[in-house]
Amino acid sequence: MTHVEHHAPVSCVPGLATPRRPTFNRLLAGLPPDDLGRLLPQLEPVRLEVRQALFEPNWPIGHVYFVESGLVSVVAGTNGHGLVEVAPIGCEGMVGLPVVLEAETSPHRAMVQVAGRALRMSADDLRQAIGEIGALRTLLLRYGQALMVQAAQGVACNGRHAINGRLARWLLQAHDREADDRIPLTHELISQMLGVRRAGVTTALGALEATGVIDASRGCITVLDRAGLERASCECYGIVRAEFDKLLG
């Protein structure tokens, strides 16, 4: 396998070579202004393209990404059974948590599912910053705990709950990470992320659409009734949301 930084280059955003503007990433925005100012010279704005890999299984993680828009999935593969999502990451988080936990590689892949943008930082610069900026270290460790709760709850959810509730939970997570009610998602992508057959996703989407909470058109899901979608979800969405709110505000 070719190293991700060779076969999946990240496009720099024109006109934003040095990010001196407020960040749309909630982790960075939660830092004291002076600490954020110390990081800005090392943060490079980049575009995130659909299906782009930000790190590959068992390859050194060279950069981390503070997502500002779009959706990235950390996915795990099993022989002969395709990919299943471990955790979604959007503007609330960072891609590359193993670096924070003093690991150089991961057995998983980070893949862009919805195009967007991020602030990229070298893994070495992040390691140095964690050692020098206490507020950053605390924030990223809290984020790591929240992400682990999300992944663990996802395992429980996939093993115990019916597809309709799981689908509603996943759509809510995607909606949380998007600024628009229209989310570019295909049936195939959702089936891969949930680890179920595409036909099952189509049936579950039809059931949600019949209640008026979403509109499912080709390649796009539109959230019409957020409160109704929350009622359709299993309790796992609320558990994870509460953990993020408690740890990160």
Coordinates of C-alpha atoms in Angstrom, one line a residue:
M1 CA 0.0 0.0 0.0
T2 CA 1.3 3.4 -0.9
H3 CA 1.7 6.0 1.9
V4 CA -1.4 8.1 2.2
E5 CA 0.5 11.4 1.9
H6 CA 1.7 10.3 -1.6
H7 CA -1.6 8.9 -3.1
A8 CA -4.1 11.2 -1.4
P9 CA -2.7 14.7 -1.4
V10 CA -4.6 17.4 0.4
S11 CA -5.3 20.6 -1.5
C12 CA -4.4 23.9 0.2
V13 CA -7.1 26.5 0.3
P14 CA -6.2 29.5 -1.9
G15 CA -5.8 32.7 0.0
L16 CA -5.7 31.1 3.4
A17 CA -2.0 30.1 3.7
T18 CA -1.8 31.6 7.2
P19 CA -5.0 31.2 9.1
R20 CA -5.4 34.5 11.1
R21 CA -9.2 34.2 11.2
P22 CA -11.4 32.7 13.9
T23 CA -11.5 28.9 13.5
F24 CA -14.7 26.9 12.8
N25 CA -13.2 23.9 14.6
R26 CA -14.8 23.6 18.1
L27 CA -11.7 22.1 19.7
L28 CA -9.5 25.0 18.6
A29 CA -12.1 27.5 19.4
G30 CA -12.3 26.2 22.9
L31 CA -8.6 27.2 23.6
P32 CA -7.7 30.4 25.4
P33 CA -6.9 33.1 22.7
D34 CA -3.2 33.3 23.6
D35 CA -2.8 29.5 23.2
L36 CA -4.7 29.5 19.9
G37 CA -2.4 32.2 18.7
R38 CA 0.6 30.1 19.4
L39 CA -0.8 27.3 17.2
L40 CA -1.9 29.4 14.3
P41 CA 1.5 29.6 12.5
Q42 CA 1.6 25.8 12.4
L43 CA -2.0 25.3 11.1
E44 CA -2.4 25.0 7.3
P45 CA -5.9 25.3 5.7
V46 CA -6.6 22.4 3.4
R47 CA -9.5 21.1 1.4
L48 CA -11.0 17.7 2.2
E49 CA -12.2 15.7 -0.9
V50 CA -14.7 12.8 -0.9
R51 CA -13.1 9.4 -0.5
Q52 CA -9.7 10.9 0.4
A53 CA -7.7 9.0 3.0
L54 CA -6.2 11.2 5.7
F55 CA -4.3 8.3 7.2
E56 CA -4.0 4.6 6.2
P57 CA -3.8 1.4 8.3
N58 CA -0.4 0.8 9.9
W59 CA 1.3 3.8 8.2
P60 CA 2.9 6.5 10.2
I61 CA 0.5 9.4 10.8
G62 CA 2.3 12.4 9.4
H63 CA -0.4 15.0 10.0
V64 CA -3.5 15.7 12.1
Y65 CA -6.6 17.5 10.9
F66 CA -8.8 19.9 12.9
V67 CA -12.0 19.6 10.8
E68 CA -13.9 22.8 10.1
S69 CA -16.5 21.4 7.8
G70 CA -17.4 18.1 6.1
L71 CA -17.4 14.6 7.6
V72 CA -14.6 12.2 8.1
S73 CA -15.1 8.6 9.2
V74 CA -12.6 6.4 11.0
V75 CA -13.3 3.0 9.5
A76 CA -12.2 -0.6 10.3
G77 CA -11.9 -3.3 7.7
T78 CA -12.4 -7.0 8.0
N79 CA -11.4 -9.6 5.5
G80 CA -14.2 -10.2 3.0
H81 CA -16.7 -7.9 4.8
G82 CA -15.8 -4.4 3.7
L83 CA -15.5 -1.4 6.0
V84 CA -17.5 -0.4 9.1
E85 CA -17.4 3.0 10.7
V86 CA -15.7 3.2 14.1
A87 CA -16.3 7.0 14.7
P88 CA -17.5 10.0 12.7
I89 CA -15.5 13.2 13.0
G90 CA -16.6 16.7 12.0
C91 CA -16.1 20.3 13.2
E92 CA -16.2 19.1 16.8
G93 CA -13.0 17.1 16.6
M94 CA -9.7 16.2 15.2
V95 CA -8.5 13.4 12.9
G96 CA -5.3 11.8 14.2
L97 CA -6.1 11.1 17.9
P98 CA -3.5 8.2 18.0
V99 CA -0.8 11.0 17.9
V100 CA -2.2 12.5 21.0
L101 CA -2.0 9.1 22.7
E102 CA 1.7 8.8 21.7
A103 CA 1.1 6.2 19.0
E104 CA 2.6 6.6 15.5
T105 CA 0.2 4.4 13.6
S106 CA -3.4 3.0 13.7
P107 CA -4.9 -0.2 12.3
H108 CA -7.8 1.9 11.0
R109 CA -8.3 4.3 8.1
A110 CA -9.6 7.9 8.2
M111 CA -11.6 8.6 5.1
V112 CA -13.5 11.8 4.0
Q113 CA -17.2 11.1 3.5
V114 CA -18.5 14.6 3.0
A115 CA -16.2 17.2 1.4
G116 CA -15.1 20.2 3.5
R117 CA -12.1 21.8 4.9
A118 CA -9.7 21.5 7.8
L119 CA -6.6 23.0 9.5
R120 CA -3.7 20.6 9.1
M121 CA -0.8 20.3 11.5
S122 CA 2.2 18.1 11.4
A123 CA 2.2 15.3 14.0
D124 CA 5.6 16.4 15.3
D125 CA 4.3 20.0 15.8
L126 CA 1.3 18.7 17.6
R127 CA 3.4 16.6 19.9
Q128 CA 5.6 19.6 20.8
A129 CA 2.5 21.8 21.3
I130 CA 0.9 19.2 23.6
G131 CA 4.1 19.3 25.8
E132 CA 4.1 23.1 25.9
I133 CA 0.4 24.1 26.1
G134 CA -1.4 22.6 29.0
A135 CA -4.9 23.7 27.9
L136 CA -4.4 21.9 24.5
R137 CA -3.3 18.7 26.2
T138 CA -6.3 18.7 28.6
L139 CA -8.7 19.5 25.8
L140 CA -7.4 16.8 23.5
L141 CA -7.4 14.1 26.2
R142 CA -11.0 15.0 27.0
Y143 CA -11.8 14.8 23.3
G144 CA -10.2 11.3 23.3
Q145 CA -12.4 10.2 26.1
A146 CA -15.5 11.5 24.3
L147 CA -14.5 9.7 21.1
M148 CA -13.9 6.4 22.9
V149 CA -17.3 6.6 24.5
Q150 CA -18.8 7.3 21.1
A151 CA -17.0 4.3 19.6
A152 CA -18.0 2.0 22.5
Q153 CA -21.6 3.1 22.4
G154 CA -21.7 2.5 18.6
V155 CA -20.6 -1.1 19.2
A156 CA -23.4 -1.6 21.7
C157 CA -25.9 0.1 19.4
N158 CA -25.0 -2.0 16.4
G159 CA -25.3 -5.2 18.4
R160 CA -28.6 -4.5 20.1
H161 CA -30.8 -1.9 18.2
A162 CA -32.9 -2.2 15.1
I163 CA -31.7 -0.6 11.9
N164 CA -34.3 2.2 11.9
G165 CA -33.1 3.6 15.3
R166 CA -29.4 3.1 14.3
L167 CA -30.0 4.9 11.0
A168 CA -31.7 7.8 12.8
R169 CA -28.7 8.0 15.2
W170 CA -26.2 8.1 12.4
L171 CA -28.1 10.7 10.5
L172 CA -28.3 12.9 13.6
Q173 CA -24.5 12.6 14.0
A174 CA -24.0 13.6 10.4
H175 CA -26.4 16.5 10.8
D176 CA -24.6 17.7 13.9
R177 CA -21.4 18.0 11.8
E178 CA -23.0 19.9 8.8
A179 CA -24.1 23.5 8.6
D180 CA -26.8 22.6 6.1
D181 CA -29.9 20.4 6.5
R182 CA -29.0 18.9 3.1
I183 CA -26.3 16.2 3.6
P184 CA -24.7 14.6 0.5
L185 CA -25.1 10.9 1.4
T186 CA -25.7 7.8 -0.7
H187 CA -27.5 4.6 0.3
E188 CA -24.3 2.7 -0.4
L189 CA -22.2 4.9 1.9
I190 CA -24.7 4.6 4.7
S191 CA -24.9 0.9 4.4
Q192 CA -21.1 0.6 4.6
M193 CA -20.9 2.9 7.7
L194 CA -23.6 0.9 9.5
G195 CA -22.4 -2.5 8.3
V196 CA -25.7 -3.5 6.9
R197 CA -27.1 -4.4 3.5
R198 CA -28.0 -1.6 1.1
A199 CA -31.5 -2.9 0.8
G200 CA -32.0 -2.6 4.5
V201 CA -30.9 1.0 4.4
T202 CA -33.3 1.8 1.6
T203 CA -36.2 0.3 3.5
A204 CA -35.2 2.2 6.7
L205 CA -34.8 5.5 4.9
G206 CA -38.3 4.9 3.3
A207 CA -39.8 4.4 6.8
L208 CA -38.2 7.6 8.1
E209 CA -39.3 9.5 5.0
A210 CA -42.9 8.3 5.4
T211 CA -43.0 10.0 8.8
G212 CA -41.9 13.3 7.3
V213 CA -38.6 13.7 9.3
I214 CA -36.3 13.4 6.2
D215 CA -36.4 13.6 2.4
A216 CA -34.2 11.0 0.7
S217 CA -33.4 11.9 -2.8
R218 CA -30.6 10.5 -5.0
G219 CA -27.3 11.2 -3.3
C220 CA -28.7 13.5 -0.7
I221 CA -30.6 13.3 2.6
T222 CA -32.4 16.4 3.8
V223 CA -33.4 16.7 7.5
L224 CA -36.9 18.1 7.6
D225 CA -37.8 17.6 11.2
R226 CA -34.8 17.5 13.6
A227 CA -36.9 16.8 16.7
G228 CA -38.8 14.0 15.0
L229 CA -35.5 12.4 13.9
E230 CA -34.3 12.5 17.5
R231 CA -37.5 10.8 18.6
A232 CA -36.9 8.1 15.9
S233 CA -33.4 7.5 17.2
C234 CA -32.3 5.0 19.8
E235 CA -31.1 6.3 23.1
C236 CA -27.4 6.0 22.0
Y237 CA -27.4 9.4 20.3
G238 CA -28.4 11.1 23.5
I239 CA -25.8 9.2 25.5
V240 CA -23.0 10.2 23.2
R241 CA -24.2 13.8 22.8
A242 CA -24.3 14.2 26.6
E243 CA -20.8 12.9 27.0
F244 CA -19.4 15.4 24.4
D245 CA -21.3 18.3 26.1
K246 CA -20.0 17.3 29.5
L247 CA -16.4 16.9 28.5
L248 CA -16.1 19.7 25.9
G249 CA -18.9 22.1 26.6

